[in-house]
XYZ file of C-alpha atoms in Angstrom:
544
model
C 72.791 112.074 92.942
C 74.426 109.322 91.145
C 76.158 111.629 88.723
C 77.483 113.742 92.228
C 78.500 110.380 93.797
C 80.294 109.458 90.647
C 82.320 112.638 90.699
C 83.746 112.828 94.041
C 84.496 109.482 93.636
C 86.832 110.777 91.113
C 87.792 113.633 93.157
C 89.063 111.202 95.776
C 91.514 109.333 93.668
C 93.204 112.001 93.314
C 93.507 113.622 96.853
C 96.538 111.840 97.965
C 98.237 112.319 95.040
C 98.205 115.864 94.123
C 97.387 119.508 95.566
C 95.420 120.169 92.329
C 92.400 119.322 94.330
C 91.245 121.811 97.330
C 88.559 121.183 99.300
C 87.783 124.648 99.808
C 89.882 127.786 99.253
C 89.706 130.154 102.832
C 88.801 133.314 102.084
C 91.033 134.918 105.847
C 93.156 137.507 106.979
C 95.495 134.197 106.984
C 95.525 134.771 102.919
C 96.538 138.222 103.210
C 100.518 136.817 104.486
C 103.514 136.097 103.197
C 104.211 132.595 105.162
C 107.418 133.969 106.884
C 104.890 136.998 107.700
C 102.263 134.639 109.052
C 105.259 132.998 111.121
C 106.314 136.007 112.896
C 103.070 137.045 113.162
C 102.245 134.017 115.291
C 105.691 134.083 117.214
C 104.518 137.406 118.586
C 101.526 135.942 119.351
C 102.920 132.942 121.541
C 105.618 135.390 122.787
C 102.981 137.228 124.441
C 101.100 134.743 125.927
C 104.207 133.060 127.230
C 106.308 135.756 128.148
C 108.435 133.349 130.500
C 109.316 130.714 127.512
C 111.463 130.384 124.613
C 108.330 129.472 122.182
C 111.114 130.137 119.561
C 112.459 126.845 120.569
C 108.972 124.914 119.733
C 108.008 126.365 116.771
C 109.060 125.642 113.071
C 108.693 127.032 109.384
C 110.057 125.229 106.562
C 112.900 127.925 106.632
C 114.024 126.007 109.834
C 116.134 122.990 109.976
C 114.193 121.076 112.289
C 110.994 121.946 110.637
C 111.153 118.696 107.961
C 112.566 115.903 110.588
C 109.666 117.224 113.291
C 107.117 117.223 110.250
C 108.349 113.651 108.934
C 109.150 112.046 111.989
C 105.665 110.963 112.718
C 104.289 110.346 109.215
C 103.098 106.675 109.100
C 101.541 106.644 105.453
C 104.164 107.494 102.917
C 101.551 108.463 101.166
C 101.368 111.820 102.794
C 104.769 112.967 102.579
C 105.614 113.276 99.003
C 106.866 116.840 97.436
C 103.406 117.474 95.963
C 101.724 116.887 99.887
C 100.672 120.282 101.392
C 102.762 120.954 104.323
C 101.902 123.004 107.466
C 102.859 126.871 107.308
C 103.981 126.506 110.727
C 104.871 123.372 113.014
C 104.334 123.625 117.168
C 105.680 120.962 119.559
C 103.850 122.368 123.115
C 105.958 121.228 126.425
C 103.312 121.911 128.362
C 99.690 122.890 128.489
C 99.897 126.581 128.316
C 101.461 126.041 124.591
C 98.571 124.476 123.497
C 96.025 126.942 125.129
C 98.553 129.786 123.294
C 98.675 127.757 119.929
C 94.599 127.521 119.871
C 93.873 131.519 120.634
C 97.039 132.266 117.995
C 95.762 130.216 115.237
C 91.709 131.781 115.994
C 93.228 135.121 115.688
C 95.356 134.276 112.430
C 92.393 132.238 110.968
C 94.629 129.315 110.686
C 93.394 125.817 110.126
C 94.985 123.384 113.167
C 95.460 120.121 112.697
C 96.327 117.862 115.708
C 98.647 115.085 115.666
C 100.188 112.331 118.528
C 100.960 109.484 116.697
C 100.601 109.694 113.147
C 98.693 106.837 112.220
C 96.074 108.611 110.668
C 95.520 106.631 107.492
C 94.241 110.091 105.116
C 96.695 112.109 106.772
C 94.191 114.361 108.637
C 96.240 114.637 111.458
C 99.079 116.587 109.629
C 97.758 117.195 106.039
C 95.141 120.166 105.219
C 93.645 120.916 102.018
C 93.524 124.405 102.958
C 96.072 127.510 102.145
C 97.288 127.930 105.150
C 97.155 125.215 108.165
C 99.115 124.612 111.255
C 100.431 121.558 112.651
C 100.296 120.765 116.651
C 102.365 118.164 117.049
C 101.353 116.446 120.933
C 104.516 113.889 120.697
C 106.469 115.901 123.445
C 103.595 115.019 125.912
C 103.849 111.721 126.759
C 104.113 111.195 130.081
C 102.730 108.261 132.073
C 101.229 107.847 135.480
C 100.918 104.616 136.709
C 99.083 104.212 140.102
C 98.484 100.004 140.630
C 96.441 100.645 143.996
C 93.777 102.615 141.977
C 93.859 100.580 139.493
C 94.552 103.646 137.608
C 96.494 105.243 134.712
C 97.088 108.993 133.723
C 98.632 109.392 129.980
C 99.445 111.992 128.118
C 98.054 111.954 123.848
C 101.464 112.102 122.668
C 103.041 108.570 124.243
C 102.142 105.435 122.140
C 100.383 102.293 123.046
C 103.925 100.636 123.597
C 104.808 103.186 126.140
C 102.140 102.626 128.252
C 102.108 99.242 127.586
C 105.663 99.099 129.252
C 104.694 101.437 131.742
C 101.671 99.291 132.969
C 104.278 95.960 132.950
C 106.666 97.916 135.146
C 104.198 98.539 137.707
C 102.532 95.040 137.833
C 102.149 91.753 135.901
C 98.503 91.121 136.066
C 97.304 94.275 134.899
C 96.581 95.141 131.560
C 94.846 97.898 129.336
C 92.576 96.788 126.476
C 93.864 98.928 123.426
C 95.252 97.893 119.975
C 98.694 95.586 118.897
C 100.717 98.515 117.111
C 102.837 99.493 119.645
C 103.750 103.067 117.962
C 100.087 104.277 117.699
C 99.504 107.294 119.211
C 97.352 107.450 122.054
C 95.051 110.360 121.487
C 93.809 109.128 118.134
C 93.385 105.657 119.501
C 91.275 106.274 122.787
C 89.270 109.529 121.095
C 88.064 107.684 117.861
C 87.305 103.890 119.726
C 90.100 101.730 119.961
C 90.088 98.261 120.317
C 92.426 95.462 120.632
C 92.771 91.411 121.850
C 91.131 92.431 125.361
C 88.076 93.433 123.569
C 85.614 90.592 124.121
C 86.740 90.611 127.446
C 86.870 94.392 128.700
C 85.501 96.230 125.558
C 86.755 98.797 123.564
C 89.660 101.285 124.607
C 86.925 104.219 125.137
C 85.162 101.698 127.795
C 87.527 101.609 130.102
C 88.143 105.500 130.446
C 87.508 107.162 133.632
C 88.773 110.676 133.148
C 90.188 113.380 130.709
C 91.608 116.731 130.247
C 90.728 118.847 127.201
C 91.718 122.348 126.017
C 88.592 123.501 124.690
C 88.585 126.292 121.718
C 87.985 129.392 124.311
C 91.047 127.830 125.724
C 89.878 126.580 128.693
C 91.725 123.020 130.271
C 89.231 121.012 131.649
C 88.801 117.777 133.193
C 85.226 115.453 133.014
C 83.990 117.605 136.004
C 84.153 120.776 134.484
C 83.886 119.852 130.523
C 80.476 117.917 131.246
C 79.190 114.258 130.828
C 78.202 115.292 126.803
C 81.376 116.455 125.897
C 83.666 113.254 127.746
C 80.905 111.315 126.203
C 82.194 112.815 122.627
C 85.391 112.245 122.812
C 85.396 108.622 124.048
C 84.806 107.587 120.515
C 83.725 110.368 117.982
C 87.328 112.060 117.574
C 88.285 114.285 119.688
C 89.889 116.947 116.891
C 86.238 117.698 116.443
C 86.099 119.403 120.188
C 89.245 120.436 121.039
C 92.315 119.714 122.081
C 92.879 116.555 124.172
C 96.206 116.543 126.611
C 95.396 112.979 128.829
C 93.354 110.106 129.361
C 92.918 108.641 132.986
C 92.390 105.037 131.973
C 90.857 102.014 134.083
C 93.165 98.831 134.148
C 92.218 95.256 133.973
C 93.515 92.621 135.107
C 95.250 89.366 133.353
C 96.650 86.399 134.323
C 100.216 85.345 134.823
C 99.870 83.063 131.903
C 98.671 83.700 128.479
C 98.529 81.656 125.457
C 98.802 82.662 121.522
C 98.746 80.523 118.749
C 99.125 81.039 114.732
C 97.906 78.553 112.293
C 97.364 78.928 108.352
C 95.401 77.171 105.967
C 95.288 77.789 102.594
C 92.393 77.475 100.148
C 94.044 73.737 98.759
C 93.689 72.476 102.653
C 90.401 73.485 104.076
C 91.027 77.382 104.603
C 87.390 78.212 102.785
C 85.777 75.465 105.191
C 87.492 76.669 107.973
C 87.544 80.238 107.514
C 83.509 79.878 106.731
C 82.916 77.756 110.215
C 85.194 80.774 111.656
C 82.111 82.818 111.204
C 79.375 81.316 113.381
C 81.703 80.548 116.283
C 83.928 83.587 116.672
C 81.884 85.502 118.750
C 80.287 82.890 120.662
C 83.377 81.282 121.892
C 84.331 81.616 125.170
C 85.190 85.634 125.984
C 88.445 84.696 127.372
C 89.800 83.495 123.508
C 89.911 86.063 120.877
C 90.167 84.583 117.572
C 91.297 87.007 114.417
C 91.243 86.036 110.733
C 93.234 87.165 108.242
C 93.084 86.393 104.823
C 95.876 87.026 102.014
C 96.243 86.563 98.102
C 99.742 84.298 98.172
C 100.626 85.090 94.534
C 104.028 82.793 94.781
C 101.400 79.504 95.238
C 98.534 81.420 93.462
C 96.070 80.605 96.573
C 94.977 82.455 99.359
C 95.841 81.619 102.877
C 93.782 82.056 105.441
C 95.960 83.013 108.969
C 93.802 82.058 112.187
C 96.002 84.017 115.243
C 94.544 83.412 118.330
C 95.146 85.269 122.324
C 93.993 83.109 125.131
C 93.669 84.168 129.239
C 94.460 81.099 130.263
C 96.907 78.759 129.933
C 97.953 76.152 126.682
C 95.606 73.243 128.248
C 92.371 75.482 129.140
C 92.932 76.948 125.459
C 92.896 73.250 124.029
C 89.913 72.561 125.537
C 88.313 75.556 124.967
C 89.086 75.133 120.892
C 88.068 70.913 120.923
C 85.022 72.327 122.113
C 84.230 75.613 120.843
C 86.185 75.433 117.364
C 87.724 71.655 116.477
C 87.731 72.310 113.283
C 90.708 74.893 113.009
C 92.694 71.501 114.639
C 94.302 73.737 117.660
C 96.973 71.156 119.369
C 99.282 71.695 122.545
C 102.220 72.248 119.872
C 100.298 75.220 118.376
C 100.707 77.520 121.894
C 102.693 79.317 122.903
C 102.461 80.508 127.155
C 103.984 83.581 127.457
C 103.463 87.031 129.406
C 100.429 89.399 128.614
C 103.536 91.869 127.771
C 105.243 89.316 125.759
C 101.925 88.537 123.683
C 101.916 92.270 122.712
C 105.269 91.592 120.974
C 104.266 88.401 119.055
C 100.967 90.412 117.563
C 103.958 92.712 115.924
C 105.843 89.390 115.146
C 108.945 91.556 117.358
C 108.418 88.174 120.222
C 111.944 87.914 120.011
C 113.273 91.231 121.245
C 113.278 92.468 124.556
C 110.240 94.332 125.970
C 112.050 97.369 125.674
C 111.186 97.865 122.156
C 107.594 98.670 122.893
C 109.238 102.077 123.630
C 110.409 102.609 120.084
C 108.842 105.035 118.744
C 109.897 104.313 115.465
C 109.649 100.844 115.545
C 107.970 100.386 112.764
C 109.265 101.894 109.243
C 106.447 104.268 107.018
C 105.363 102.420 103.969
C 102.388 103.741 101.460
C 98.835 102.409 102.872
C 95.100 102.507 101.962
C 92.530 101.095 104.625
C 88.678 100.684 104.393
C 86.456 99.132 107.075
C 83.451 97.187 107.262
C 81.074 95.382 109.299
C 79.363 91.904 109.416
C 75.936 90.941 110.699
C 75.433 87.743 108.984
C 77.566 85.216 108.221
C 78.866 85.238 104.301
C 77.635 82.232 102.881
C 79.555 79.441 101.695
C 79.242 80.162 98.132
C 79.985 83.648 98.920
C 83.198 83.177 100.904
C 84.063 81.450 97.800
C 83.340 83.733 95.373
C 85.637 86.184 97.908
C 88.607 84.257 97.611
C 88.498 84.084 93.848
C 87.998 87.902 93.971
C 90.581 88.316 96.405
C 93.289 86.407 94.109
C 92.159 88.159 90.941
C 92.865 91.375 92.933
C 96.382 89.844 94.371
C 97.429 92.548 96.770
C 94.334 93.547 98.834
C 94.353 91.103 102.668
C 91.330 91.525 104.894
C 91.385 90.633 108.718
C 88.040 89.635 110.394
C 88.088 90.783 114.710
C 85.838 89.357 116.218
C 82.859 90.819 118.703
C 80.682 88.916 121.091
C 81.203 88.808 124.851
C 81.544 92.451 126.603
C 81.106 94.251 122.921
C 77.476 92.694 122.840
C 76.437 93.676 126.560
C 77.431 97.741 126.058
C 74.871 99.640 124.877
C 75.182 100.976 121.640
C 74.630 105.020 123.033
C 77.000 103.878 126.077
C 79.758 105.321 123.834
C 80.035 107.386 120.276
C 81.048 104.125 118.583
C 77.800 102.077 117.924
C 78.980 99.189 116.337
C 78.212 96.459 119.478
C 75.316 93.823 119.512
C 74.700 91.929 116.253
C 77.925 92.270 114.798
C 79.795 89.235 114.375
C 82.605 90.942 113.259
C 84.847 93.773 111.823
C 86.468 93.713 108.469
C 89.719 95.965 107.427
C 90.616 96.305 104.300
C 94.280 96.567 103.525
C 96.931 96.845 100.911
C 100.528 98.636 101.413
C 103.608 99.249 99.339
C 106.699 100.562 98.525
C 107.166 101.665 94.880
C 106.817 105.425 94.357
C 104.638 107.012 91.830
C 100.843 108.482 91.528
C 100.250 106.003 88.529
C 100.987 103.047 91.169
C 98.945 104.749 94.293
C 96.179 104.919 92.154
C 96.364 101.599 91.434
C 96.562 100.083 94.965
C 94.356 102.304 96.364
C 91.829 101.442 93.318
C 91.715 97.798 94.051
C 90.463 98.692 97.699
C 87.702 100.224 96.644
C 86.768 97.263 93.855
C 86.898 94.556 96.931
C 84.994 97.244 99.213
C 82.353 97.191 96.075
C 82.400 93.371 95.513
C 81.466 92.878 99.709
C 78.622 95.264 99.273
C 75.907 92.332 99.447
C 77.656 90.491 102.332
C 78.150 93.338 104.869
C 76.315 95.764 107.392
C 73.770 98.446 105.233
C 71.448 101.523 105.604
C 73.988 102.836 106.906
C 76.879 100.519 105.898
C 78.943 101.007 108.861
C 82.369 102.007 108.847
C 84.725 102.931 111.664
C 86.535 105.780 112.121
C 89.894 104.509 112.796
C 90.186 103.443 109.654
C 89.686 106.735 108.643
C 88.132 106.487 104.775
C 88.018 109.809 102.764
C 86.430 107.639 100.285
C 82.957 107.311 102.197
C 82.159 111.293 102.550
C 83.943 114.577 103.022
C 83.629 118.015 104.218
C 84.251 121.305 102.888
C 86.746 122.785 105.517
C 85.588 125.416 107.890
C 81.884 125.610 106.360
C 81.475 121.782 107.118
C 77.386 121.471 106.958
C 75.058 119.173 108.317
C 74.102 117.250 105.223
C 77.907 116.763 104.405
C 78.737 116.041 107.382
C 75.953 113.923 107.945
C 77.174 111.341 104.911
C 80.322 109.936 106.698
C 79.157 110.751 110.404
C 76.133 108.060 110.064
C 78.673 105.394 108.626
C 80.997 105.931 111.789
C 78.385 106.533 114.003
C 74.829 105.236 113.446
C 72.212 107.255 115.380
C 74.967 108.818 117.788
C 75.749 111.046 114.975
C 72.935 113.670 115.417
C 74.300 113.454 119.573
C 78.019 114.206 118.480
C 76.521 117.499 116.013
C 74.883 118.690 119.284
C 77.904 118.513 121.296
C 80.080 120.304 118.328
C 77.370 123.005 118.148
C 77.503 123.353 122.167
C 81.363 123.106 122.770
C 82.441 124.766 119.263
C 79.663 126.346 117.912
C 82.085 128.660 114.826
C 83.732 125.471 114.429
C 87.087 125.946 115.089
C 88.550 122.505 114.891
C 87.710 121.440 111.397
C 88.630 119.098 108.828
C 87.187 117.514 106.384
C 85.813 114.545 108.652
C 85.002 116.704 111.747
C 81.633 116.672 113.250
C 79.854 119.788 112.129
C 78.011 122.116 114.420
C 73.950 123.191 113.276
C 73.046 126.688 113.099
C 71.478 128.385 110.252
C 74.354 129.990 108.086
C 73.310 133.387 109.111
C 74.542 132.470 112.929
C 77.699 130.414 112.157
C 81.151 132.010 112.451
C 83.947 130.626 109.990
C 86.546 131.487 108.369
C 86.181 134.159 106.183
């Protein structure tokens, strides 16, 4: 087992940096094509089914012009779009509903791999990379719209807008309402609502996935439904355990919350030569026990110009500068928060500091390109017990020997501690004091340089082994980690699947493979984190 471990280990290095390695070659009448055959073959296809279209118009090979802008336009990890990447054979950009019924009955009958895609920030690329022959990308950005009904309390949104679109949306409407969802304003929103989501509202209102109402799903016999008709198991699935797993998911009906008129942010650092390791440790025991109105993240950095590390306390308060004062003299005096530390602002204004954009008008949450690609490797963890003080400073030292990896601590407590951990796919709720990501970026080309950055991940991930969650070591799927588990493509099996689906989900994991095996039982939608269905191999139907 070790020796196994120890090899894909080695297999994994080298998956973003070559097509060498291939998870599993499809044996499908896919195989049998010239690409430009397969192409036309699938034009036909979508032709037929939408004899009243131009489906010409939304579909691209890499013979067309607009194939490469449509394919790189919504690449976040730089990673994943380098010469050696494996592209899609074809690219479709549905207008409407009946493209992506079409797209899902073309690709069965072609045996073509789909991968699914709204915003991109998928960090392994599953959303637009397969390590297949032959794949297909469905790219959902063209769907986007936004409903925003204030009397209901109510939102409708389409997978392909971004959390900065309906963030706008929702601030157009009203100035007290609110969604609880993440600070990135150009993350898609089907990846974010199917696989958890979370954001500053969280101790408040919970994650993303608790605050949906309603959704609408193509399912693989092509089928739109909406929670009525798909069934309280399967809109319990995708409120948390991916929804590329089930199908295909066109809109959210999301519940708002409300805010007040008046927030308050603040962002103080301390490094390591003034008190950050004593303040960064006390950090731990009150975090999630201060009031649920104050959300309190951590981030700590390697500062290699003042060889320290600095430890960044940014806070987001419902209230205004004096209630947050008093809140912190009580709660948390020793992070020293004064009057000249806040800032009051809008709840739509505090979305822009988080992406330190506070500056620019509130129109640039609807750039969707806000934000430039850069190379990225993330990992996750999570916290039970507090590190103890000889450990936090045993991190540090690790953390400037490494020099480039930063970790930032979010903080549970309040609402996340009162769900139950089955209310939702994600089970990561009471007894967590927090979540850790693990992140490095940069901007120098080269496999000998990926390998590196991506290597000293994985040697902090190793060196927090002792300090974090275990059996299973918990891991979310957000962050999306090939390094923890894969899948071999289309013949996904329980025991593989079963490595990386405990991490992300605990004990909801054996739920999620009943679903699959219910909703896509020859387990169409695929990759090589997907939930698998459970049949004997004599029963299942994949592509061969």
């Amino acid at each position: 087992m070790k020796e196994m471990k120890s090899f894909y280990h080695s297999l994994l290095l080298l998956l973003p940096l070559t097509t060498s390695f291939v998870f599993q070659s499809f044996t499908s009448v896919a195989g049998e094509y010239h690409s430009r055959s397969v192409y036309e073959t699938f034009l036909k296809c979508m032709s037929h089914r939408n004899s009243s279209d131009h489906v010409s118009s939304i579909l691209y090979n890499p013979n067309n012009s607009s194939y490469t802008p449509t394919l790189q336009a919504y690449i976040r990890n730089k990673r994943f779009n380098t010469s050696t990447t494996p592209k899609p054979i074809i690219i479709v950009t549905p207008l409407h509903q009946t493209h992506v019924q079409s797209t899902i009955f073309c690709s069965k009958n072609l045996s073509i791999n789909l991968r699914i895609r709204s915003g991109g920030h998928d960090f392994e690329g599953l959303s637009y990379v397969s390590y297949t022959r032959h794949f297909l990308l469905l790219d959902m950005s063209n769907l986007r719209t936004i409903d925003v009904n204030i009397t209901e309390e109510t939102a409708i949104v389409e997978v392909g807008a971004t959390i900065g679109e309906l963030y706008y949306r929702i601030w157009e409407k009203s100035k007290v309402h609110a969604f609880p969802a993440g600070v990135c304003s150009t993350v898609g929103i089907g990846g974010h609502i199917s696989g958890g989501g979370y954001g500053v509202l969280m101790r408040k209102y919970g994650l993303t996935v608790d605050n949906i109402v309603d959704a609408m799903i193509v399912d693989v016999n092509g089928r739109v439904l909406d929670r009525k008709s798909m069934g309280e198991d399967l809109f319990w699935a995708i409120r948390g355990g991916g929804g590329a797993s089930f199908g295909v998911i066109l809109s959210y009906k999301l519940r708002l919350v409300g805010v007040p008129e008046t927030v308050t942010v603040f962002r103080v650092s301390k490094s390591s030569e003034e008190k950050g390791i004593d303040i960064a440790d006390r950090w731990q025991y009150v975090a999630d026990k201060i009031d649920r109105d104050l959300f309190i993240r951590l981030y700590i950095k390697p500062d290699n110009a003042k060889k320290t590390i600095e430890a960044e306390f940014t806070g987001f308060f419902l209230g205004d500068s004096d209630q947050l004062v008093s809140v912190m003299n009580e709660g948390f005096p020793e992070l020293g928060i004064q009057k000249d530390n806040c800032k009051e602002m809008s709840w739509i204004e505090s979305e822009l500091f988080w992406s330190s954009t506070d500056k620019a008008p509130v129109e640039v949450l609807l750039d969707r390109s806000l934000f430039t690609s850069q190379y990225a490797k993330r990992k996750s963890d999570f916290l039970q017990i507090p590190i103890p003080r000889d450990g936090m400073e045993s991190l540090f030292r690790k953390m400037m020997e490494l020099r480039v990896v930063g970790l930032t601590f979010n903080p549970y407590g309040g609402r996340m501690s009162e769900i139950p951990d089955w209310e939702t796919p994600f089970p990561h709720r009471a007894g967590n004091i927090f979540k850790i990501h693990y992140g490095v970026n940069w901007h120098e080309e080269g496999s000998e340089l990926a390998a590196y950055y991506v290597n000293q991940t994985r040697v902090l991930y190793d060196f927090m082994t002792p300090f974090v969650s275990k059996d299973p070591r918990g891991a979310y799927l957000n962050y999306r980690d090939l390094d923890i588990g894969v899948s071999s493509v289309g013949n996904n099996s329980y025991s593989e699947g079963r490595v990386y689906g405990e991490k992300y989900f605990k004990g909801n994991f054996d739920r999620l493979v009943k679903v699959k095996t219910m909703v896509d039982p020859g387990n169409f939608f695929t990759n090589e984190q997907s939930i698998p269905p459970r049949f004997d191999s004599r029963y299942r139907r994949m592509f061969r």
